[in-house]
C-alpha positions as YAML, in Angstrom:
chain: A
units: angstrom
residues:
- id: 1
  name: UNK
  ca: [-26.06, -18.47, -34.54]
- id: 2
  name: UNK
  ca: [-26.66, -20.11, -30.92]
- id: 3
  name: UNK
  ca: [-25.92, -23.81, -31.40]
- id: 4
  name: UNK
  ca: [-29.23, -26.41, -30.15]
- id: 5
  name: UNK
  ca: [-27.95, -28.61, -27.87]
- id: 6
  name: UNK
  ca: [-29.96, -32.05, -28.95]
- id: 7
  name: UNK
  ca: [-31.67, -34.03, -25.96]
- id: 8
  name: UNK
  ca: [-32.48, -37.88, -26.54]
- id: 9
  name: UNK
  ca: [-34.93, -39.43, -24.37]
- id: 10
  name: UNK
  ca: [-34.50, -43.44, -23.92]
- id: 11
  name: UNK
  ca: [-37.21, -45.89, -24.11]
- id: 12
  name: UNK
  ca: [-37.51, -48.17, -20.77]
- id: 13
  name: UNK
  ca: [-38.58, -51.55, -21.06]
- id: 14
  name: UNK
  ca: [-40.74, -54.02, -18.91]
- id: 15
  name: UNK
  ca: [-40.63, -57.36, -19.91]
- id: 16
  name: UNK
  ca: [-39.13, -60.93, -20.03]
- id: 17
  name: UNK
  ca: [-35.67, -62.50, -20.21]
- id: 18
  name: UNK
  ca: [-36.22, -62.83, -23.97]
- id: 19
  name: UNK
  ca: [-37.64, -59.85, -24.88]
- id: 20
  name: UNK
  ca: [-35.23, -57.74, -22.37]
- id: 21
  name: UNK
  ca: [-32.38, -59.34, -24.73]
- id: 22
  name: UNK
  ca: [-33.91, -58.90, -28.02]
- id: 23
  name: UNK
  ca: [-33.75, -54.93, -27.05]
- id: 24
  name: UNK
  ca: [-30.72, -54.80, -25.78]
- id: 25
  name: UNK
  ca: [-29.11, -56.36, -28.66]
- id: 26
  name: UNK
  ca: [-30.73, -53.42, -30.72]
- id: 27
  name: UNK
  ca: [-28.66, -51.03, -28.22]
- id: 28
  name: UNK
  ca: [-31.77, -49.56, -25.95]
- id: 29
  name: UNK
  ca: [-29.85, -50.44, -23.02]
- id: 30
  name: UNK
  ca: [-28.37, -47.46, -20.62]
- id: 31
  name: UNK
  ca: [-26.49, -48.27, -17.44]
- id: 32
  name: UNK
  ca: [-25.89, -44.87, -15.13]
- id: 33
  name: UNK
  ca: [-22.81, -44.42, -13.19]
- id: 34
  name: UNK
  ca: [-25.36, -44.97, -10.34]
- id: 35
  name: UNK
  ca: [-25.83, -48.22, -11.91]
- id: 36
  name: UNK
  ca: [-29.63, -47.44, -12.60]
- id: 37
  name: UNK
  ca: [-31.01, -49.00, -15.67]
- id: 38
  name: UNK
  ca: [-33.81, -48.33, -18.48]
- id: 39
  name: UNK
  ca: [-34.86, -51.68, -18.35]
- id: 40
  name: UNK
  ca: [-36.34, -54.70, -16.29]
- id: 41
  name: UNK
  ca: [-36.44, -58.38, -16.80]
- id: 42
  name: UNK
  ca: [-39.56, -59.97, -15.01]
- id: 43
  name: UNK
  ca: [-39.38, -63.43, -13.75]
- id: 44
  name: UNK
  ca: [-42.37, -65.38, -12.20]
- id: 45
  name: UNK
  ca: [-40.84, -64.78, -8.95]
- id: 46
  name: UNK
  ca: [-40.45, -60.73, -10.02]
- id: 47
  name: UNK
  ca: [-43.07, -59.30, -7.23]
- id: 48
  name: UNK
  ca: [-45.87, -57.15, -8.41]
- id: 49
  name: UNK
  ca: [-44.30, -54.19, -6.29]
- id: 50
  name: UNK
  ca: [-41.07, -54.55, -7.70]
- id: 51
  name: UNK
  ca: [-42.73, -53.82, -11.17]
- id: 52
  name: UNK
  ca: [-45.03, -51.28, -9.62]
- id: 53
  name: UNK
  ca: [-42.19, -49.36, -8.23]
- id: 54
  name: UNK
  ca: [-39.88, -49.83, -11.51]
- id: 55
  name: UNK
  ca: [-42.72, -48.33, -13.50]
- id: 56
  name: UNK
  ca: [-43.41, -45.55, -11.29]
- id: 57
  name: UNK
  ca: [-39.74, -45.14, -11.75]
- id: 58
  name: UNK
  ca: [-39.66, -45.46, -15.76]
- id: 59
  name: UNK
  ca: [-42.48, -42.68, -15.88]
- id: 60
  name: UNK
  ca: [-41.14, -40.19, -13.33]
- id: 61
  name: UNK
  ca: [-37.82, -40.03, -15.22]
- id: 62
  name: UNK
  ca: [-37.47, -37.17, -17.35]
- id: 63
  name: UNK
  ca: [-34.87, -39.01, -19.87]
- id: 64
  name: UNK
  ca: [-37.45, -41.16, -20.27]
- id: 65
  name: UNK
  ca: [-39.51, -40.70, -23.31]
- id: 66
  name: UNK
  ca: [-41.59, -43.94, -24.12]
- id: 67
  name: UNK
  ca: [-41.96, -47.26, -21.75]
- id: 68
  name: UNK
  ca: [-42.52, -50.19, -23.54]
- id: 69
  name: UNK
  ca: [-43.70, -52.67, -21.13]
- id: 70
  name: UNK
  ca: [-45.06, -56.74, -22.31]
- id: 71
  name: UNK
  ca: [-49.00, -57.62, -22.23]
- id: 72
  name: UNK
  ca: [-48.31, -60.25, -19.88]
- id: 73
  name: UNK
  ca: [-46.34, -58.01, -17.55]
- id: 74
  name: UNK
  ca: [-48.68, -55.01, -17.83]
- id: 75
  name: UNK
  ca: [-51.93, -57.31, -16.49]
- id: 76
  name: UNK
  ca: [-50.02, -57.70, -13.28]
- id: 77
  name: UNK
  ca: [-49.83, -53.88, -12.90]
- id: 78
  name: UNK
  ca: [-52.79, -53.22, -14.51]
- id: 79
  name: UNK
  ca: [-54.14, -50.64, -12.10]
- id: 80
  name: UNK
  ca: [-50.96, -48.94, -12.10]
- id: 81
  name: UNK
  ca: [-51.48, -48.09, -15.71]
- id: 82
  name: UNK
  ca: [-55.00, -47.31, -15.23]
- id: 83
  name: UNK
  ca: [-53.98, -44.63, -12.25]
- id: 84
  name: UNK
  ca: [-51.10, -43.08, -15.19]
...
């Protein structure tokens, strides 16, 4: 019987200081050797472009398998979305 190898897909997260923590405490959180993350914490000096480019990012990424990103974070990149 040919064994299934099992692939897991991470969830990426967009959102603030608080919230970032609150899901890494729950263990989302993935560091690559690269040192790329699953994850973003936006500050009010975060620039739109830097989430932009994260998200683009998050959904281009095949480990990827939900992104779970904060109301108040996704109106800044609102187009974004809309173009996904």
């Amino acid at each position: 019987m040919a064994s299934r190898i099992k692939h897991t897909l991470l969830v990426a997260a967009i959102a603030d200081s608080t919230t970032i923590t609150g899901l890494l405490l729950t263990g989302i959180g993935e560091r690559s050797l690269k040192g790329h993350t699953n994850f973003l914490v936006v500050e009010k000096e975060t620039l739109d472009s830097t989430i932009e480019s994260t998200l683009r990012g998050f959904l281009d990424r095949e480990d990827v398998g939900i992104v779970l990103i904060s109301q108040n974070v996704a109106e800044r990149v609102r187009n974004t979305i809309v173009e996904h």
